Coordinates of C-alpha atoms and ligand atoms in Angstrom, one line a residue:
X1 CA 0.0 0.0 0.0
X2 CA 1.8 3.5 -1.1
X3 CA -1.5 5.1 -1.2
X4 CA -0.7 8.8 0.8
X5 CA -3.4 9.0 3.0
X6 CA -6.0 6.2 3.7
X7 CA -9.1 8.0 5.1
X8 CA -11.7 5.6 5.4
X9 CA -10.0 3.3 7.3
X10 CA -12.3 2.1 10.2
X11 CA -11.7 3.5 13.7
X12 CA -9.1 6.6 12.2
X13 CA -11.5 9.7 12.6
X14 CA -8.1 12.2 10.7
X15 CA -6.4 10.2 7.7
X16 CA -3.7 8.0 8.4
X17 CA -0.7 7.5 6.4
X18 CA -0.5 4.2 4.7
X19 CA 3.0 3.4 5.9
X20 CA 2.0 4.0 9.3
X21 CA -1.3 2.2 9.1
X22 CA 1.2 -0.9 7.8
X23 CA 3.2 -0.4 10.7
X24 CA 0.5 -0.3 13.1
X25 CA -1.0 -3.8 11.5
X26 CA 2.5 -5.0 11.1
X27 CA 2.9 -4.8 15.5
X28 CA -0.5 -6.2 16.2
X29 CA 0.4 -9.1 14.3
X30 CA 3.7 -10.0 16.3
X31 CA 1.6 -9.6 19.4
X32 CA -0.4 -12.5 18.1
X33 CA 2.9 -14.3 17.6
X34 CA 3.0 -13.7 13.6
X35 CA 6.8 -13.7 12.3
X36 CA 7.7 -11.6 8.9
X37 CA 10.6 -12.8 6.8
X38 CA 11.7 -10.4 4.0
X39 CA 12.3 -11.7 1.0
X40 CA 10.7 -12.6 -2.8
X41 CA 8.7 -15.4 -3.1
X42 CA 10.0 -17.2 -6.4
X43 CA 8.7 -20.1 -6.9
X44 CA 5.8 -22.3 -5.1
X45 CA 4.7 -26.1 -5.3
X46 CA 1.0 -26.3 -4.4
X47 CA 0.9 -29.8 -5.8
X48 CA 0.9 -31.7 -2.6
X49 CA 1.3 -31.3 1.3
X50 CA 3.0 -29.7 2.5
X51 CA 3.0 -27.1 0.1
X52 CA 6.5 -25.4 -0.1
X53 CA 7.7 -22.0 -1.0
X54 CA 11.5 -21.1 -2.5
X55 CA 12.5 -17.0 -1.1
X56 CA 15.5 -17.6 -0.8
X57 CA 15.7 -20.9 1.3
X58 CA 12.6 -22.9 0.9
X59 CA 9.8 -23.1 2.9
X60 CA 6.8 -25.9 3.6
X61 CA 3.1 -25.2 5.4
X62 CA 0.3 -27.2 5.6
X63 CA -1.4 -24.4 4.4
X64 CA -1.1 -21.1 2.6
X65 CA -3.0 -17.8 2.5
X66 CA -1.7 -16.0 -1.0
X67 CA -1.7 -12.2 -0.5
X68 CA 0.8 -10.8 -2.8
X69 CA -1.0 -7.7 -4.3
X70 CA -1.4 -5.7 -7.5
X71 CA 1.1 -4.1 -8.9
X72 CA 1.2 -0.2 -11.0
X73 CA 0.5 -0.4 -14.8
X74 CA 2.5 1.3 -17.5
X75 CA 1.5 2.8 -20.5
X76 CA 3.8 1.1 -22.6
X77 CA 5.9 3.6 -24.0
X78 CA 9.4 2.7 -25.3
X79 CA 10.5 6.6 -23.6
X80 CA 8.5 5.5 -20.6
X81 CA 10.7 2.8 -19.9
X82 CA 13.6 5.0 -20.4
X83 CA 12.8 7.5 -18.3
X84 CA 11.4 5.4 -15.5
X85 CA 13.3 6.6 -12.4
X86 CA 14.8 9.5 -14.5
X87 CA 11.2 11.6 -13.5
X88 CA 8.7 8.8 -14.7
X89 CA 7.4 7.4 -11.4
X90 CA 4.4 5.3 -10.5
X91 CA 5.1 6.6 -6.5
X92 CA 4.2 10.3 -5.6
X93 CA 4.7 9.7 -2.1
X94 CA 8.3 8.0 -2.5
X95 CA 9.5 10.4 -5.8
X96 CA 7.3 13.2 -5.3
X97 CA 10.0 15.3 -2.9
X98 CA 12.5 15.3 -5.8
X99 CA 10.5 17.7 -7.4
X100 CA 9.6 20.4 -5.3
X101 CA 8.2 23.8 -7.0
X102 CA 8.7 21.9 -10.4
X103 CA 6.0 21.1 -13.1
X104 CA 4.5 17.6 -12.4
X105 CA 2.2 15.3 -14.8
X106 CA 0.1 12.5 -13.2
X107 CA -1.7 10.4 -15.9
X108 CA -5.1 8.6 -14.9
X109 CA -8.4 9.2 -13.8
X110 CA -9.0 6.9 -10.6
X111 CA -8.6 7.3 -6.4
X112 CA -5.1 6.6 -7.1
X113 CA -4.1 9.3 -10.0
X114 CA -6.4 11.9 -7.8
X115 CA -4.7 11.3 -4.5
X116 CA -2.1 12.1 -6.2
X117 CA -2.5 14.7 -8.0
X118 CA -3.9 16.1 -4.2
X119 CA -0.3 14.9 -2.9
X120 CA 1.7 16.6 -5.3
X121 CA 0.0 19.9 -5.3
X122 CA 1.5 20.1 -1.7
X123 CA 5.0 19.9 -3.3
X124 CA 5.0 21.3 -6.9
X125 CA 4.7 24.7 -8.5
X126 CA 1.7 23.0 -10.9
X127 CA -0.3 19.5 -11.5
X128 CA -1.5 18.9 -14.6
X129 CA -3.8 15.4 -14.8
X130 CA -4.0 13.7 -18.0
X131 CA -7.0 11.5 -18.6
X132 CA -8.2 9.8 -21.2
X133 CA -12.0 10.5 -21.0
X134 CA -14.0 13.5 -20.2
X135 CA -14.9 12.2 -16.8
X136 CA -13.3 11.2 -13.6
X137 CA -13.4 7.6 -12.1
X138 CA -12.3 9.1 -8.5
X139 CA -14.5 9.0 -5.7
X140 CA -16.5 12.2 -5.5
X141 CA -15.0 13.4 -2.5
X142 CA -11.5 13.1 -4.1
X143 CA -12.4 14.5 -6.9
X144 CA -14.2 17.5 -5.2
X145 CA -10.8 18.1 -3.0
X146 CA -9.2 18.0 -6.4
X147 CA -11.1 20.6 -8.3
X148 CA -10.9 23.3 -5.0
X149 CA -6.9 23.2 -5.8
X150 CA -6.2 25.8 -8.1
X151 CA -2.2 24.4 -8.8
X152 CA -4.2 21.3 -10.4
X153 CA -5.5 21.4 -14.1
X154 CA -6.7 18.4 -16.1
X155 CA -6.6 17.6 -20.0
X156 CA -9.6 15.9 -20.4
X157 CA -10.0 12.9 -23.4
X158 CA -5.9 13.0 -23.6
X159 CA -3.5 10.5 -24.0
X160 CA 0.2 10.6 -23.6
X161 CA 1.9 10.0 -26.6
X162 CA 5.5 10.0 -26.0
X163 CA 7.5 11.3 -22.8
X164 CA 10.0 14.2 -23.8
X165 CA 13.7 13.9 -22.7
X166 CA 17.2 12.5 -23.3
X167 CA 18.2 11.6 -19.8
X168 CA 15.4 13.2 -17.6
X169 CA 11.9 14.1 -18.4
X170 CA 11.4 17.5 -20.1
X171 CA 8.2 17.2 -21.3
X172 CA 5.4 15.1 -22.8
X173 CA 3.4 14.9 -26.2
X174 CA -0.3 14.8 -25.4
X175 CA -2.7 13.4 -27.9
X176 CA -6.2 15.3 -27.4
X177 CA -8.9 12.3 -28.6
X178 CA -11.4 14.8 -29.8
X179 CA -9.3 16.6 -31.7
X180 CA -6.5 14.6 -32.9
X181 CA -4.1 17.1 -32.5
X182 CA -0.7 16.3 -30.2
X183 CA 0.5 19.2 -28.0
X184 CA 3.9 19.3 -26.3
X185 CA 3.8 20.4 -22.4
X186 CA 7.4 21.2 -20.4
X187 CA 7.5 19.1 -17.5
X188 CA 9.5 17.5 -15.0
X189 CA 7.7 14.4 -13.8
X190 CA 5.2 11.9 -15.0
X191 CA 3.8 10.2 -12.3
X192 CA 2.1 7.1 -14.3
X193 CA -1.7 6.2 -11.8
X194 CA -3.3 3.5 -14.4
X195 CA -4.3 1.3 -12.4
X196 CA -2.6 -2.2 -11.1
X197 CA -2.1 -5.8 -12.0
X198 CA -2.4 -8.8 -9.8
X199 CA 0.8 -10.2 -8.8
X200 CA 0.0 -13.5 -9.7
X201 CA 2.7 -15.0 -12.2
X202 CA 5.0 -17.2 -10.0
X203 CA 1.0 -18.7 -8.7
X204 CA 0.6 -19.7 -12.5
X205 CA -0.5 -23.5 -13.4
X206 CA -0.8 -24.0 -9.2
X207 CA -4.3 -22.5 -8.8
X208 CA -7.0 -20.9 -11.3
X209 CA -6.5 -17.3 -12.2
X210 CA -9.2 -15.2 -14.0
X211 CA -8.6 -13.7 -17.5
X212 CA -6.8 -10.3 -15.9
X213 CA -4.3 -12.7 -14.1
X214 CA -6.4 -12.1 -10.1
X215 CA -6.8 -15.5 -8.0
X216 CA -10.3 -16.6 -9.0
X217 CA -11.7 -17.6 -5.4
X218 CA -14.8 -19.2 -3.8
X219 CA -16.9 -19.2 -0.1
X220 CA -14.7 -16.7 0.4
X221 CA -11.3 -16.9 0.2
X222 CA -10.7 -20.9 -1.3
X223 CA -8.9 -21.1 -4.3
X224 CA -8.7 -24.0 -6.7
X225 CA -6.5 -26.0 -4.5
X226 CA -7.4 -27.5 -1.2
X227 CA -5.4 -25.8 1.2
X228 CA -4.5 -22.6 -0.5
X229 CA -6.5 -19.4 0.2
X230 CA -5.7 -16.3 -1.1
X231 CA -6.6 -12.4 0.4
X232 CA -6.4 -8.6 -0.3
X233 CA -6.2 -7.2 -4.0
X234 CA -4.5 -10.4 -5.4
X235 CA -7.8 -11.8 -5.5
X236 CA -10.2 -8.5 -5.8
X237 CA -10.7 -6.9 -8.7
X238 CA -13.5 -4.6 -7.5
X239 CA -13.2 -3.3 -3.7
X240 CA -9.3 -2.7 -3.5
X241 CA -9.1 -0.7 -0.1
X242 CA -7.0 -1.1 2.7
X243 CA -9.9 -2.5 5.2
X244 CA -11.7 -4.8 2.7
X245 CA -7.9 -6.3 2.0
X246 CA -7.7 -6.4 5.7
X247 CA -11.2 -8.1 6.2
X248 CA -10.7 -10.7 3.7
X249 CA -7.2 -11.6 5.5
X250 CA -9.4 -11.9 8.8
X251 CA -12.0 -14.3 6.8
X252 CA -8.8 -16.5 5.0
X253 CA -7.3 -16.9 8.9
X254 CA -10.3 -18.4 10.1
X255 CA -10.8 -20.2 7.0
X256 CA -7.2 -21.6 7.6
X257 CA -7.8 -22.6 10.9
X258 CA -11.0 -24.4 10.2
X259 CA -9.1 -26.3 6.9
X260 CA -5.9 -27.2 9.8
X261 CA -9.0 -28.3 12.2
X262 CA -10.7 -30.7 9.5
X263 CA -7.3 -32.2 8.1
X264 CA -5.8 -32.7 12.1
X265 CA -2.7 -31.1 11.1
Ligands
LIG1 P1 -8.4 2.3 -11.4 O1 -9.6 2.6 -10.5 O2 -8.4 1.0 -12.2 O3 -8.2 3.5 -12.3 C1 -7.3 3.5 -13.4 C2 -7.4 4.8 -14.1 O4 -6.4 4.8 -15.2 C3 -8.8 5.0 -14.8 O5 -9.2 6.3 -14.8 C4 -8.4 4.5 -16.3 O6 -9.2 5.2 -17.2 C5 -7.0 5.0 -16.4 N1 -6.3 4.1 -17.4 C6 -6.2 2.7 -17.3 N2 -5.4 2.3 -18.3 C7 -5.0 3.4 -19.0 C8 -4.1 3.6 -20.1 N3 -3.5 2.5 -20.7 N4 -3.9 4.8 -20.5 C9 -4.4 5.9 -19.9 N5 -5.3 5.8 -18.8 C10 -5.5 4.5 -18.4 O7 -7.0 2.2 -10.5 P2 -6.6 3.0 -9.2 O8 -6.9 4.5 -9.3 O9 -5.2 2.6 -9.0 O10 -7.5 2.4 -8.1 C11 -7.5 1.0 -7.9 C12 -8.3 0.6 -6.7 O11 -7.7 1.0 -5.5 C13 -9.7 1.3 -6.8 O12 -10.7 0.3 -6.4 C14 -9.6 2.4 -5.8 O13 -10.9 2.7 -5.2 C15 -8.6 1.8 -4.8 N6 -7.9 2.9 -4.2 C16 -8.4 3.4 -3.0 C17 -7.7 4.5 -2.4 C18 -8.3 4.9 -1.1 O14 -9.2 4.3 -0.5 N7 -7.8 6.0 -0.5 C19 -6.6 5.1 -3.0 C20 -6.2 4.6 -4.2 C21 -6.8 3.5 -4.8 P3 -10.8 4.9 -17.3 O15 -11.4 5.7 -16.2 O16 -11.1 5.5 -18.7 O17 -11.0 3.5 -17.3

């Protein structure tokens, strides 16, 4: 979660930062006896009990709650790619202080691209949103917060063509949809709010994913394979908010401990 502020978290009456939220969540969990081990998971065999795990060394459970996450979405572009960490970003809140009283882009029209866009106007000289239809997908109360900010302008129906720049961003070229025509804007950042994919791929050919790649689940959080139950935005493709992730890792717990009951592991 690198989301800014999280404001409709339950039992937070003023917004609370995401990283401290995590924190938070983080210490309740070691009280319960809960131990974190940094690393990647690689690879995992789900074949048989118990099921085991490669990060690093390998590990084996009787059973396993998947909650690896989405992921930010690119647009694509070969200059993108380039530029990525050279002023394109997908993070306002980690890259956002690099560019202090600069020009900042932020391209999308959701919670994410608006928070933003709301972040950055506390840092920058000017936020410009590009989206690509004539309408927000934000929830209204972002959007309203968004549209009292004077230092935040949006192109409406416009698409970013190409980002500007040999070694650092200095612009993009803007494709307006009704028009057709492509304008050049001077910039300093891009920060690229699309939208996410599931982080699914090492999970491939070991339980059922959906056509977008999420964990396709059942009564609640079951997966295709006995055993294995997956939680959070890895398998949700609708809610996506800190405190439905967290209730569906609540509901996955006590499905795990009623599959450990029935198998007398
Ligand atoms: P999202 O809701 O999927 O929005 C993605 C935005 O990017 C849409 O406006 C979409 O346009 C646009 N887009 C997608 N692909 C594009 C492309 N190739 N080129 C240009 N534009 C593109 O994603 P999100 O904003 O990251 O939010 C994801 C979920 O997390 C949502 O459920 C949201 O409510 C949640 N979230 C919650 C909070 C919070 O509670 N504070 C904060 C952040 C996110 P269209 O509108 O035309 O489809």
């Amino acid at each position: 979660m690198l989301t800014t502020e999280v404001e409709n978290y339950p039992g937070f009456p003023q917004p609370i930062d995401g990283p401290d939220l995590i924190s938070l969540i983080r210490k309740q969990a070691e009280r319960f006896g809960a131990e974190f081990i940094a690393g990647d998971a690689t690879e995992v065999d789900f074949t048989r009990r118990p099921f085991k795990i490669r990060a690093g060394e390998l590990y084996e459970a009787d059973a396993v709650i998947v909650a690896t996450g989405a992921s930010s979405r690119w647009l694509g572009l070969e200059s993108e790619k380039r530029l990525r960490g050279r002023g394109v970003s997908s993070c306002a809140t980690c890259d956002g202080y690099f560019f202090k009283d600069k020009d900042v882009m932020v391209v999308g029209g959701g919670d994410t691209a608006v928070e933003e866009a709301i972040f950055l106007s506390k840092i920058a000289r000017n936020v410009t949103v590009v989206h690509r239809r004539d309408m927000l997908r934000a929830a209204r109360h972002l959007q309203e917060r968004a549209f009292k900010i004077e230092k935040i302008r949006f192109l409406w129906s416009s698409v970013v063509e190409e980002i500007l720049g040999v070694d650092r961003v200095e612009g993009v070229k803007v494709k307006d949809l009704k028009t057709g025509w492509l304008n050049t804007y001077s910039c300093d950042a891009v920060f690229v709010a699309i939208g996410h994919t599931p982080n699914t791929e090492i999970f491939r050919g070991q339980i059922e994913l959906d056509d977008a790649g999420y964990v396709k689940t059942q009564a609640v959080t079951r997966t295709s394979r006995e055993g294995v139950f997956a939680a959070g935005d890895v398998a949700d493709r609708t809610y996506r908010q800190a405190v439905t992730a967290a209730g569906s890792g609540c509901q996955a717990a006590i499905d795990v401990i009623k599959y450990l009951e029935s198998t007398g592991a």
